[in-house]
Amino acid sequence: NIVDYVIKYLNNMPNLDKHSKELLDLFEDCKELDIEFPARFAPATLKEIIKNRHENKADDRPLVVIIFPKSDWNRAFYFTDYVDSLIAHNYRVMYYEVETEEEMITYLKEGTKGQRASLIVLGGHGTQTTMTFGKSMLDVSDKKQIKESGVSVALENNGQIVVVGCSTGEGRKTEDNIANLLRDIFPQ
């Protein structure tokens, strides 16, 4: 992946200048935090995300947890200007990349340790009944497993979930779809 490539490249360069050292530190943080797509964000946004992930403690800012897929064949998840806006409006953004629904559950719990989210953004390549993260997908038949995980407490009362994925709301309120699955899991 690009993170490993940049780290290897910079480590092989003699006499790194200040900016190259900062870039190396940034990419080493991404590797540690399992962020494979740092180019999804502006450098200042990425630094804020890394700081929030390292600290991972509640504060007086409203919390946003963003879960994006590791599989992004068409770069659909590179349109992240809204993350800059959330940070500019004093939200604490916790960002994670996942390959499985089990990782999604784990990171929702980790990101909301000590503070429930006012907003959860869940992204993945989708169909009406599935959302793909990489190695596996969330589908409407996962409802019982996800409910039993206890993850529904991650969202505060009156919190919102934004689903970023094609076709995941198809069928609206009358048919099974990912949006309705999440409405059932997070009834707040």
Coordinates of N, CA, C and O in Angstrom, one line a residue:
N1 N 0.8 -1.2 0.0 CA 0.0 0.0 0.0 C 0.9 1.2 0.0 O 2.1 1.2 0.2
I2 N 0.3 2.4 -0.2 CA 1.0 3.6 -0.4 C 1.7 4.0 0.9 O 2.8 4.6 0.8
V3 N 1.1 3.7 2.0 CA 1.8 4.1 3.3 C 3.1 3.4 3.5 O 4.1 4.0 3.8
D4 N 3.1 2.1 3.2 CA 4.4 1.3 3.3 C 5.4 1.8 2.3 O 6.6 1.9 2.6
Y5 N 4.9 2.1 1.1 CA 5.8 2.6 0.0 C 6.5 3.9 0.4 O 7.7 4.0 0.3
V6 N 5.7 4.8 0.9 CA 6.3 6.1 1.3 C 7.3 6.0 2.4 O 8.3 6.6 2.4
I7 N 6.9 5.2 3.4 CA 7.8 5.0 4.6 C 9.1 4.4 4.1 O 10.2 4.9 4.5
K8 N 9.1 3.4 3.3 CA 10.3 2.7 2.7 C 11.1 3.7 1.9 O 12.3 3.8 2.1
Y9 N 10.4 4.5 1.1 CA 11.1 5.4 0.2 C 11.8 6.5 1.1 O 13.0 6.8 0.9
L10 N 11.1 7.1 2.0 CA 11.7 8.1 2.9 C 12.8 7.6 3.8 O 13.8 8.3 4.0
N11 N 12.7 6.4 4.2 CA 13.7 5.8 5.1 C 15.0 5.5 4.3 O 16.1 5.4 4.9
N12 N 14.9 5.4 3.0 CA 16.1 5.1 2.1 C 16.7 6.4 1.6 O 17.7 6.3 1.0
M13 N 16.2 7.5 2.0 CA 16.7 8.8 1.5 C 17.7 9.3 2.6 O 17.4 9.3 3.8
P14 N 18.9 9.7 2.1 CA 19.9 10.3 3.1 C 19.5 11.7 3.4 O 18.9 12.4 2.6
N15 N 19.8 12.1 4.6 CA 19.6 13.5 5.1 C 18.2 14.1 4.7 O 18.1 15.0 3.9
L16 N 17.2 13.6 5.4 CA 15.9 14.1 5.2 C 15.8 15.5 5.7 O 16.3 15.9 6.8
D17 N 15.1 16.4 4.9 CA 14.9 17.7 5.4 C 13.7 17.7 6.3 O 13.0 16.7 6.5
K18 N 13.4 18.9 6.9 CA 12.4 19.0 8.0 C 11.0 18.5 7.4 O 10.3 17.7 8.1
H19 N 10.6 18.9 6.2 CA 9.3 18.5 5.7 C 9.2 17.0 5.4 O 8.2 16.4 5.6
S20 N 10.3 16.5 4.9 CA 10.3 15.0 4.6 C 10.3 14.2 5.9 O 9.6 13.2 6.0
K21 N 10.9 14.7 7.0 CA 10.8 14.1 8.3 C 9.4 14.1 8.8 O 8.9 13.1 9.4
E22 N 8.7 15.3 8.7 CA 7.3 15.4 9.1 C 6.4 14.5 8.3 O 5.5 13.8 8.9
L23 N 6.7 14.3 7.0 CA 5.9 13.4 6.2 C 6.1 12.0 6.6 O 5.2 11.2 6.8
L24 N 7.4 11.6 6.9 CA 7.7 10.3 7.4 C 6.9 10.0 8.7 O 6.3 8.9 8.9
D25 N 7.0 11.0 9.7 CA 6.3 10.8 10.9 C 4.8 10.6 10.7 O 4.1 9.8 11.3
L26 N 4.2 11.4 9.8 CA 2.8 11.3 9.5 C 2.4 9.9 9.0 O 1.5 9.3 9.4
F27 N 3.2 9.4 8.0 CA 2.9 8.1 7.4 C 3.2 7.0 8.4 O 2.5 6.0 8.4
E28 N 4.2 7.1 9.3 CA 4.4 6.1 10.3 C 3.2 6.1 11.3 O 2.8 5.0 11.8
D29 N 2.6 7.3 11.6 CA 1.4 7.3 12.4 C 0.2 6.6 11.7 O -0.5 5.8 12.3
C30 N 0.1 6.8 10.4 CA -0.9 6.2 9.6 C -0.8 4.7 9.7 O -1.7 3.9 9.9
K31 N 0.5 4.2 9.5 CA 0.7 2.7 9.6 C 0.3 2.2 11.0 O -0.4 1.2 11.1
E32 N 0.7 2.9 12.0 CA 0.4 2.4 13.4 C -1.1 2.4 13.6 O -1.6 1.5 14.3
L33 N -1.9 3.3 13.0 CA -3.3 3.4 13.2 C -4.1 2.7 12.1 O -5.3 2.8 12.1
D34 N -3.4 2.0 11.2 CA -4.0 1.2 10.2 C -4.8 2.0 9.2 O -5.9 1.6 8.8
I35 N -4.3 3.2 8.9 CA -4.9 4.1 7.9 C -4.2 3.9 6.6 O -3.0 4.3 6.5
E36 N -4.8 3.2 5.6 CA -4.1 2.9 4.4 C -4.4 4.0 3.3 O -3.7 4.0 2.3
F37 N -5.3 4.9 3.5 CA -5.7 5.9 2.6 C -5.5 7.3 3.1 O -6.5 8.1 3.2
P38 N -4.3 7.7 3.5 CA -4.1 9.1 4.0 C -4.4 10.2 3.0 O -4.8 11.3 3.4
A39 N -4.4 9.9 1.8 CA -4.6 10.9 0.7 C -6.1 11.3 0.6 O -6.4 12.2 -0.1
R40 N -6.9 10.6 1.4 CA -8.3 11.0 1.4 C -8.5 12.4 2.1 O -9.6 13.0 2.0
F41 N -7.5 12.8 2.8 CA -7.6 14.0 3.6 C -6.5 15.0 3.3 O -5.4 14.7 3.0
A42 N -6.9 16.3 3.6 CA -5.9 17.3 3.6 C -4.9 17.1 4.7 O -5.3 16.5 5.7
P43 N -3.6 17.5 4.6 CA -2.7 17.2 5.7 C -3.1 17.7 7.1 O -2.9 16.9 8.0
A44 N -3.7 18.9 7.2 CA -4.1 19.4 8.5 C -5.2 18.5 9.1 O -5.2 18.2 10.3
T45 N -6.1 18.0 8.2 CA -7.2 17.2 8.7 C -6.6 15.8 9.1 O -7.0 15.3 10.2
L46 N -5.7 15.3 8.3 CA -5.1 14.0 8.7 C -4.4 14.1 10.0 O -4.5 13.2 10.9
K47 N -3.7 15.2 10.3 CA -3.0 15.4 11.5 C -4.0 15.5 12.7 O -3.7 14.9 13.8
E48 N -5.1 16.1 12.5 CA -6.1 16.2 13.6 C -6.7 14.8 13.8 O -6.9 14.4 15.0
I49 N -7.0 14.1 12.8 CA -7.5 12.7 12.9 C -6.5 11.8 13.7 O -6.9 11.1 14.7
I50 N -5.2 11.9 13.4 CA -4.2 11.1 14.1 C -4.1 11.6 15.5 O -4.1 10.7 16.4
K51 N -4.2 12.9 15.8 CA -4.1 13.4 17.2 C -5.3 12.8 18.0 O -5.2 12.3 19.1
N52 N -6.5 12.9 17.4 CA -7.7 12.4 18.1 C -7.6 10.9 18.3 O -8.0 10.4 19.4
R53 N -7.1 10.1 17.4 CA -7.0 8.7 17.5 C -6.0 8.3 18.6 O -6.2 7.4 19.4
H54 N -4.9 9.1 18.7 CA -3.9 8.8 19.7 C -4.4 9.1 21.1 O -4.2 8.4 22.0
E55 N -5.1 10.3 21.2 CA -5.6 10.7 22.5 C -6.8 9.9 22.9 O -6.9 9.5 24.1
N56 N -7.7 9.7 22.0 CA -9.0 8.9 22.2 C -9.6 9.1 23.6 O -9.7 8.1 24.4
K57 N -9.9 10.3 23.9 CA -10.5 10.6 25.2 C -11.6 11.7 25.0 O -11.5 12.5 24.1
A58 N -12.7 11.5 25.7 CA -13.8 12.4 25.7 C -13.3 13.9 26.0 O -12.4 14.1 26.8
D59 N -14.0 14.8 25.3 CA -13.8 16.2 25.7 C -15.1 16.9 25.4 O -16.1 16.3 25.2
D60 N -15.1 18.3 25.4 CA -16.3 19.0 25.3 C -16.8 19.2 23.9 O -17.9 19.7 23.7
R61 N -16.1 18.6 22.9 CA -16.6 18.7 21.5 C -17.5 17.6 21.2 O -17.4 16.5 21.7
P62 N -18.5 17.8 20.3 CA -19.4 16.7 19.9 C -18.5 15.7 19.1 O -17.6 16.1 18.4
L63 N -18.8 14.4 19.2 CA -18.0 13.4 18.6 C -18.7 12.9 17.3 O -19.9 12.7 17.2
V64 N -17.8 12.7 16.3 CA -18.2 12.1 15.0 C -17.3 10.9 14.9 O -16.0 11.0 15.0
V65 N -17.8 9.7 14.6 CA -17.1 8.5 14.2 C -17.3 8.3 12.8 O -18.5 8.1 12.3
I66 N -16.2 8.2 12.0 CA -16.3 7.9 10.6 C -15.7 6.5 10.3 O -14.5 6.3 10.7
I67 N -16.4 5.6 9.7 CA -15.9 4.3 9.3 C -16.0 4.2 7.8 O -17.0 4.3 7.2
F68 N -14.8 4.0 7.2 CA -14.7 3.9 5.7 C -14.1 2.6 5.4 O -13.4 2.0 6.2
P69 N -14.3 2.1 4.2 CA -13.8 0.8 3.8 C -12.3 0.8 3.4 O -11.8 1.9 2.9
K70 N -11.7 -0.3 3.5 CA -10.3 -0.4 3.0 C -10.3 -0.7 1.5 O -9.4 -0.4 0.8
S71 N -11.4 -1.3 1.0 CA -11.6 -1.5 -0.4 C -12.2 -0.3 -1.0 O -13.4 0.0 -0.7
D72 N -11.6 0.3 -1.9 CA -12.1 1.5 -2.6 C -11.7 1.6 -4.0 O -10.9 2.4 -4.4
W73 N -12.2 0.7 -4.8 CA -11.8 0.4 -6.2 C -12.0 1.6 -7.1 O -11.2 1.8 -8.1
N74 N -12.9 2.5 -6.8 CA -13.1 3.7 -7.7 C -12.9 5.0 -7.0 O -13.3 6.0 -7.5
R75 N -12.2 5.0 -5.8 CA -11.9 6.2 -5.1 C -13.1 7.0 -4.7 O -13.1 8.2 -4.5
A76 N -14.2 6.3 -4.4 CA -15.5 7.0 -4.1 C -15.3 7.7 -2.7 O -16.1 8.6 -2.4
F77 N -14.4 7.2 -1.9 CA -14.3 7.8 -0.5 C -13.2 8.8 -0.4 O -12.7 9.0 0.7
Y78 N -12.8 9.4 -1.5 CA -11.9 10.5 -1.4 C -12.5 11.9 -1.4 O -11.9 12.9 -1.3
F79 N -13.8 11.9 -1.4 CA -14.6 13.2 -1.3 C -14.9 13.4 0.1 O -16.0 13.1 0.6
T80 N -14.0 14.1 0.8 CA -14.1 14.2 2.3 C -14.0 15.6 2.8 O -13.7 15.9 3.9
D81 N -14.4 16.6 1.9 CA -14.4 18.0 2.4 C -15.2 18.2 3.6 O -15.0 19.1 4.4
Y82 N -16.3 17.4 3.8 CA -17.2 17.6 4.9 C -16.4 17.3 6.2 O -16.8 17.9 7.3
V83 N -15.4 16.5 6.2 CA -14.6 16.2 7.4 C -13.9 17.5 7.8 O -13.8 17.8 9.0
D84 N -13.3 18.2 6.9 CA -12.7 19.5 7.2 C -13.7 20.5 7.8 O -13.4 21.1 8.8
S85 N -14.9 20.5 7.3 CA -15.9 21.3 7.9 C -16.3 20.9 9.3 O -16.5 21.8 10.2
L86 N -16.4 19.6 9.5 CA -16.7 19.1 10.9 C -15.7 19.6 11.9 O -16.0 20.1 13.0
I87 N -14.4 19.4 11.5 CA -13.3 19.9 12.4 C -13.4 21.4 12.6 O -13.2 21.9 13.7
A88 N -13.6 22.1 11.5 CA -13.7 23.6 11.6 C -14.8 24.0 12.5 O -14.8 25.1 13.1
H89 N -15.9 23.2 12.6 CA -17.0 23.5 13.5 C -16.9 22.8 14.8 O -17.9 22.6 15.5
N90 N -15.6 22.5 15.2 CA -15.3 22.0 16.5 C -15.8 20.6 16.9 O -16.1 20.4 18.0
Y91 N -15.9 19.7 15.9 CA -16.2 18.3 16.2 C -14.9 17.6 16.4 O -13.9 17.9 15.8
R92 N -15.0 16.6 17.3 CA -13.9 15.7 17.5 C -14.1 14.5 16.5 O -15.1 13.7 16.7
V93 N -13.3 14.3 15.5 CA -13.5 13.3 14.5 C -12.6 12.1 14.8 O -11.3 12.3 14.9
M94 N -13.2 11.0 14.9 CA -12.5 9.7 15.0 C -12.7 8.9 13.7 O -13.9 8.6 13.4
Y95 N -11.6 8.7 13.0 CA -11.7 8.1 11.7 C -11.1 6.7 11.7 O -10.0 6.5 12.2
Y96 N -11.7 5.7 11.1 CA -11.2 4.3 11.0 C -11.5 3.8 9.6 O -12.5 4.1 9.0
E97 N -10.6 2.9 9.2 CA -10.8 2.1 8.0 C -10.9 0.6 8.3 O -10.2 0.1 9.2
V98 N -11.9 0.0 7.7 CA -12.2 -1.4 8.1 C -12.3 -2.3 6.8 O -12.5 -1.8 5.7
E99 N -12.1 -3.6 7.1 CA -12.3 -4.6 6.0 C -13.5 -5.5 6.3 O -13.9 -6.3 5.5
T100 N -14.0 -5.5 7.6 CA -15.0 -6.5 8.0 C -16.0 -5.8 8.9 O -15.7 -4.7 9.4
E101 N -17.2 -6.4 9.0 CA -18.2 -5.8 9.9 C -17.8 -6.0 11.3 O -18.2 -5.2 12.2
E102 N -17.0 -7.0 11.6 CA -16.5 -7.1 13.0 C -15.5 -6.0 13.4 O -15.6 -5.4 14.5
E103 N -14.7 -5.5 12.4 CA -13.9 -4.3 12.6 C -14.7 -3.1 12.8 O -14.4 -2.2 13.6
M104 N -15.8 -3.0 12.0 CA -16.7 -1.9 12.2 C -17.2 -1.8 13.6 O -17.2 -0.7 14.2
I105 N -17.7 -2.9 14.1 CA -18.2 -2.9 15.5 C -17.1 -2.6 16.5 O -17.3 -1.7 17.4
T106 N -16.0 -3.2 16.3 CA -14.8 -2.9 17.2 C -14.5 -1.4 17.3 O -14.3 -0.8 18.3
Y107 N -14.4 -0.8 16.1 CA -14.0 0.6 16.0 C -15.1 1.5 16.4 O -14.8 2.6 17.0
L108 N -16.3 1.2 16.2 CA -17.4 2.0 16.8 C -17.3 2.0 18.3 O -17.5 3.1 18.9
K109 N -17.0 0.9 18.9 CA -16.9 0.9 20.3 C -15.7 1.6 20.8 O -15.7 2.4 21.8
E110 N -14.5 1.4 20.1 CA -13.3 2.1 20.5 C -13.5 3.6 20.4 O -13.0 4.4 21.2
G111 N -14.0 4.0 19.2 CA -14.2 5.5 19.0 C -15.1 6.2 19.9 O -15.0 7.4 20.1
T112 N -16.0 5.5 20.5 CA -17.0 6.1 21.4 C -16.7 5.7 22.9 O -17.6 5.9 23.8
K113 N -15.5 5.3 23.2 CA -15.1 5.0 24.6 C -15.1 6.3 25.4 O -14.4 7.2 25.1
G114 N -16.0 6.3 26.3 CA -16.1 7.5 27.2 C -17.0 8.6 26.7 O -17.3 9.6 27.4
Q115 N -17.5 8.5 25.4 CA -18.3 9.6 24.9 C -19.1 9.0 23.7 O -18.5 8.4 22.8
R116 N -20.4 9.2 23.7 CA -21.2 8.7 22.7 C -21.2 9.7 21.5 O -21.0 10.9 21.7
A117 N -21.3 9.1 20.3 CA -21.2 9.9 19.1 C -22.5 10.7 18.8 O -23.6 10.1 19.0
S118 N -22.4 11.9 18.4 CA -23.5 12.7 17.9 C -23.8 12.4 16.4 O -24.9 12.6 15.9
L119 N -22.7 11.9 15.8 CA -22.8 11.6 14.3 C -22.0 10.4 14.0 O -20.8 10.3 14.5
I120 N -22.5 9.4 13.3 CA -21.7 8.3 12.8 C -21.9 8.3 11.3 O -23.0 8.4 10.8
V121 N -20.7 8.3 10.6 CA -20.7 8.2 9.1 C -20.2 6.9 8.8 O -19.0 6.5 9.2
L122 N -21.0 6.1 8.1 CA -20.6 4.7 7.7 C -20.6 4.6 6.2 O -21.6 4.8 5.6
G123 N -19.4 4.3 5.7 CA -19.2 4.3 4.3 C -18.8 2.9 3.8 O -18.1 2.2 4.5
G124 N -19.2 2.5 2.6 CA -18.8 1.3 2.0 C -19.5 1.2 0.6 O -20.6 1.8 0.4
H125 N -18.9 0.5 -0.3 CA -19.6 0.3 -1.6 C -20.8 -0.5 -1.4 O -20.8 -1.6 -0.7
G126 N -21.9 -0.1 -1.9 CA -23.2 -0.7 -1.5 C -24.1 -1.1 -2.6 O -24.0 -0.8 -3.8
T127 N -25.1 -1.9 -2.1 CA -26.3 -2.3 -2.9 C -27.4 -2.0 -1.9 O -27.2 -1.6 -0.8
Q128 N -28.6 -2.3 -2.3 CA -29.7 -2.1 -1.4 C -29.6 -2.9 -0.1 O -29.9 -2.4 1.0
T129 N -29.0 -4.1 -0.2 CA -29.0 -4.9 1.0 C -27.6 -5.3 1.5 O -27.4 -6.0 2.5
T130 N -26.5 -4.6 0.9 CA -25.2 -4.9 1.4 C -24.3 -3.6 1.4 O -24.6 -2.7 0.6
M131 N -23.3 -3.7 2.2 CA -22.3 -2.6 2.2 C -20.9 -3.3 2.3 O -20.7 -4.0 3.3
T132 N -20.1 -3.2 1.3 CA -18.8 -3.9 1.3 C -17.7 -3.0 1.9 O -17.5 -1.9 1.5
F133 N -16.9 -3.7 2.7 CA -15.8 -3.0 3.4 C -14.4 -3.5 2.8 O -13.4 -2.8 2.9
G134 N -14.4 -4.7 2.3 CA -13.1 -5.2 1.8 C -13.2 -6.7 1.8 O -13.6 -7.4 0.8
K135 N -12.8 -7.3 2.9 CA -12.9 -8.8 3.0 C -14.3 -9.3 3.2 O -14.5 -10.5 2.9
S136 N -15.1 -8.5 3.8 CA -16.5 -9.0 4.0 C -17.4 -7.8 3.9 O -17.0 -6.7 3.7
M137 N -18.7 -8.1 4.0 CA -19.7 -7.0 3.9 C -20.8 -7.1 5.0 O -21.0 -8.2 5.5
L138 N -21.3 -6.0 5.2 CA -22.5 -5.8 6.1 C -23.7 -6.1 5.2 O -23.7 -5.6 4.1
D139 N -24.6 -7.0 5.7 CA -25.8 -7.1 4.9 C -27.0 -7.2 5.9 O -26.8 -7.3 7.1
V140 N -28.2 -7.1 5.3 CA -29.4 -7.0 6.2 C -29.6 -8.2 7.1 O -30.3 -8.1 8.1
S141 N -29.0 -9.3 6.7 CA -29.1 -10.5 7.6 C -28.2 -10.4 8.8 O -28.3 -11.3 9.7
D142 N -27.4 -9.4 9.0 CA -26.5 -9.3 10.1 C -27.1 -8.6 11.3 O -26.5 -8.3 12.3
K143 N -28.4 -8.2 11.2 CA -29.1 -7.4 12.2 C -28.9 -8.0 13.6 O -28.5 -7.3 14.5
K144 N -29.2 -9.3 13.8 CA -29.2 -9.9 15.1 C -27.7 -9.8 15.7 O -27.5 -9.4 16.9
Q145 N -26.8 -10.2 14.9 CA -25.4 -10.2 15.3 C -24.9 -8.8 15.8 O -24.3 -8.6 16.8
I146 N -25.3 -7.8 15.0 CA -24.9 -6.4 15.4 C -25.6 -5.9 16.6 O -25.0 -5.3 17.5
K147 N -26.9 -6.2 16.7 CA -27.6 -5.8 17.9 C -27.1 -6.4 19.1 O -26.9 -5.7 20.2
E148 N -26.7 -7.7 19.0 CA -26.2 -8.4 20.2 C -24.8 -7.9 20.6 O -24.4 -8.1 21.7
S149 N -24.1 -7.3 19.7 CA -22.8 -6.8 20.0 C -22.8 -5.6 21.0 O -21.8 -5.2 21.6
G150 N -24.0 -5.0 21.1 CA -24.1 -3.8 22.0 C -23.6 -2.5 21.5 O -23.6 -1.5 22.2
V151 N -23.4 -2.5 20.2 CA -22.8 -1.3 19.5 C -23.8 -0.1 19.5 O -23.5 1.0 19.3
S152 N -25.1 -0.4 19.7 CA -26.1 0.6 19.5 C -25.9 1.8 20.5 O -26.4 2.9 20.3
V153 N -25.2 1.5 21.6 CA -25.0 2.5 22.6 C -23.9 3.5 22.2 O -23.7 4.6 22.8
A154 N -23.3 3.3 21.0 CA -22.3 4.2 20.5 C -22.9 5.6 20.1 O -22.2 6.6 20.1
L155 N -24.2 5.6 19.8 CA -24.8 6.8 19.3 C -25.6 7.4 20.4 O -26.4 6.8 21.1
E156 N -25.4 8.8 20.6 CA -26.2 9.4 21.6 C -27.6 9.6 21.2 O -28.0 9.5 20.1
N157 N -28.5 9.9 22.2 CA -29.9 10.2 21.9 C -30.0 11.3 21.0 O -29.3 12.3 21.1
N158 N -30.9 11.2 20.0 CA -31.0 12.2 18.9 C -29.8 12.3 18.0 O -29.7 13.2 17.2
G159 N -28.9 11.3 18.1 CA -27.8 11.3 17.2 C -28.2 10.9 15.8 O -29.3 10.4 15.6
Q160 N -27.3 11.1 14.8 CA -27.6 10.9 13.4 C -26.6 9.9 12.9 O -25.4 9.8 13.3
I161 N -27.1 9.1 11.9 CA -26.2 8.2 11.1 C -26.3 8.7 9.7 O -27.4 8.8 9.1
V162 N -25.1 8.8 9.0 CA -25.1 9.1 7.6 C -24.5 7.9 6.9 O -23.4 7.5 7.3
V163 N -25.2 7.4 5.9 CA -24.7 6.2 5.2 C -24.2 6.7 3.9 O -24.9 7.4 3.1
V164 N -22.9 6.4 3.6 CA -22.2 6.8 2.4 C -22.0 5.6 1.5 O -21.0 4.8 1.8
G165 N -22.9 5.3 0.6 CA -22.8 4.1 -0.2 C -23.9 4.0 -1.2 O -25.1 4.3 -0.9
C166 N -23.6 3.7 -2.4 CA -24.6 3.6 -3.5 C -25.7 2.7 -3.1 O -25.4 1.6 -2.6
S167 N -26.9 3.0 -3.4 CA -28.1 2.2 -3.3 C -28.5 1.7 -1.9 O -29.4 0.9 -1.8
T168 N -27.8 2.1 -0.9 CA -28.0 1.5 0.4 C -29.4 2.0 1.0 O -29.8 1.4 2.0
G169 N -30.0 2.9 0.4 CA -31.4 3.3 0.9 C -32.5 3.0 -0.1 O -33.6 3.4 0.1
E170 N -32.1 2.3 -1.1 CA -33.1 1.9 -2.2 C -34.2 1.1 -1.5 O -34.0 0.2 -0.7
G171 N -35.4 1.4 -1.9 CA -36.6 0.8 -1.3 C -37.2 1.7 -0.2 O -38.2 1.3 0.4
R172 N -36.5 2.7 0.2 CA -36.9 3.6 1.2 C -37.3 2.9 2.5 O -36.7 2.0 2.9
K173 N -38.4 3.4 3.1 CA -38.9 2.8 4.4 C -39.6 1.5 4.2 O -39.8 0.8 5.2
T174 N -40.0 1.1 3.0 CA -40.9 0.0 2.8 C -40.1 -1.3 2.6 O -40.7 -2.4 2.6
E175 N -38.8 -1.3 2.3 CA -38.1 -2.5 1.9 C -36.9 -2.7 2.8 O -36.4 -1.7 3.4
D176 N -36.4 -3.9 2.9 CA -35.1 -4.1 3.6 C -34.0 -3.4 2.8 O -33.9 -3.5 1.6
N177 N -33.2 -2.7 3.5 CA -32.0 -2.0 3.0 C -31.1 -1.7 4.1 O -31.4 -1.8 5.3
I178 N -29.9 -1.3 3.8 CA -28.8 -0.9 4.8 C -29.3 0.2 5.7 O -29.1 0.2 6.9
A179 N -29.9 1.2 5.1 CA -30.3 2.4 5.9 C -31.3 2.0 6.9 O -31.2 2.4 8.1
N180 N -32.3 1.1 6.6 CA -33.3 0.6 7.5 C -32.7 -0.3 8.6 O -33.1 -0.3 9.7
L181 N -31.7 -1.1 8.2 CA -31.0 -1.9 9.1 C -30.3 -1.1 10.2 O -30.5 -1.3 11.4
L182 N -29.7 0.0 9.8 CA -29.0 0.9 10.7 C -30.0 1.6 11.6 O -29.8 1.9 12.8
R183 N -31.2 2.0 11.1 CA -32.2 2.6 11.8 C -32.7 1.7 12.9 O -33.0 2.1 14.0
D184 N -32.8 0.4 12.6 CA -33.2 -0.6 13.7 C -32.1 -0.8 14.7 O -32.4 -1.0 15.9
I185 N -30.9 -0.8 14.3 CA -29.8 -1.0 15.3 C -29.5 0.2 16.1 O -29.2 0.1 17.3
F186 N -29.7 1.4 15.6 CA -29.5 2.6 16.3 C -30.9 3.4 16.3 O -31.1 4.4 15.6
P187 N -31.8 3.0 17.2 CA -33.1 3.6 17.2 C -33.2 5.0 17.9 O -34.3 5.6 17.9
Q188 N -32.1 5.5 18.4 CA -32.1 6.8 19.1 C -32.8 7.8 18.3 O -33.2 8.8 18.7

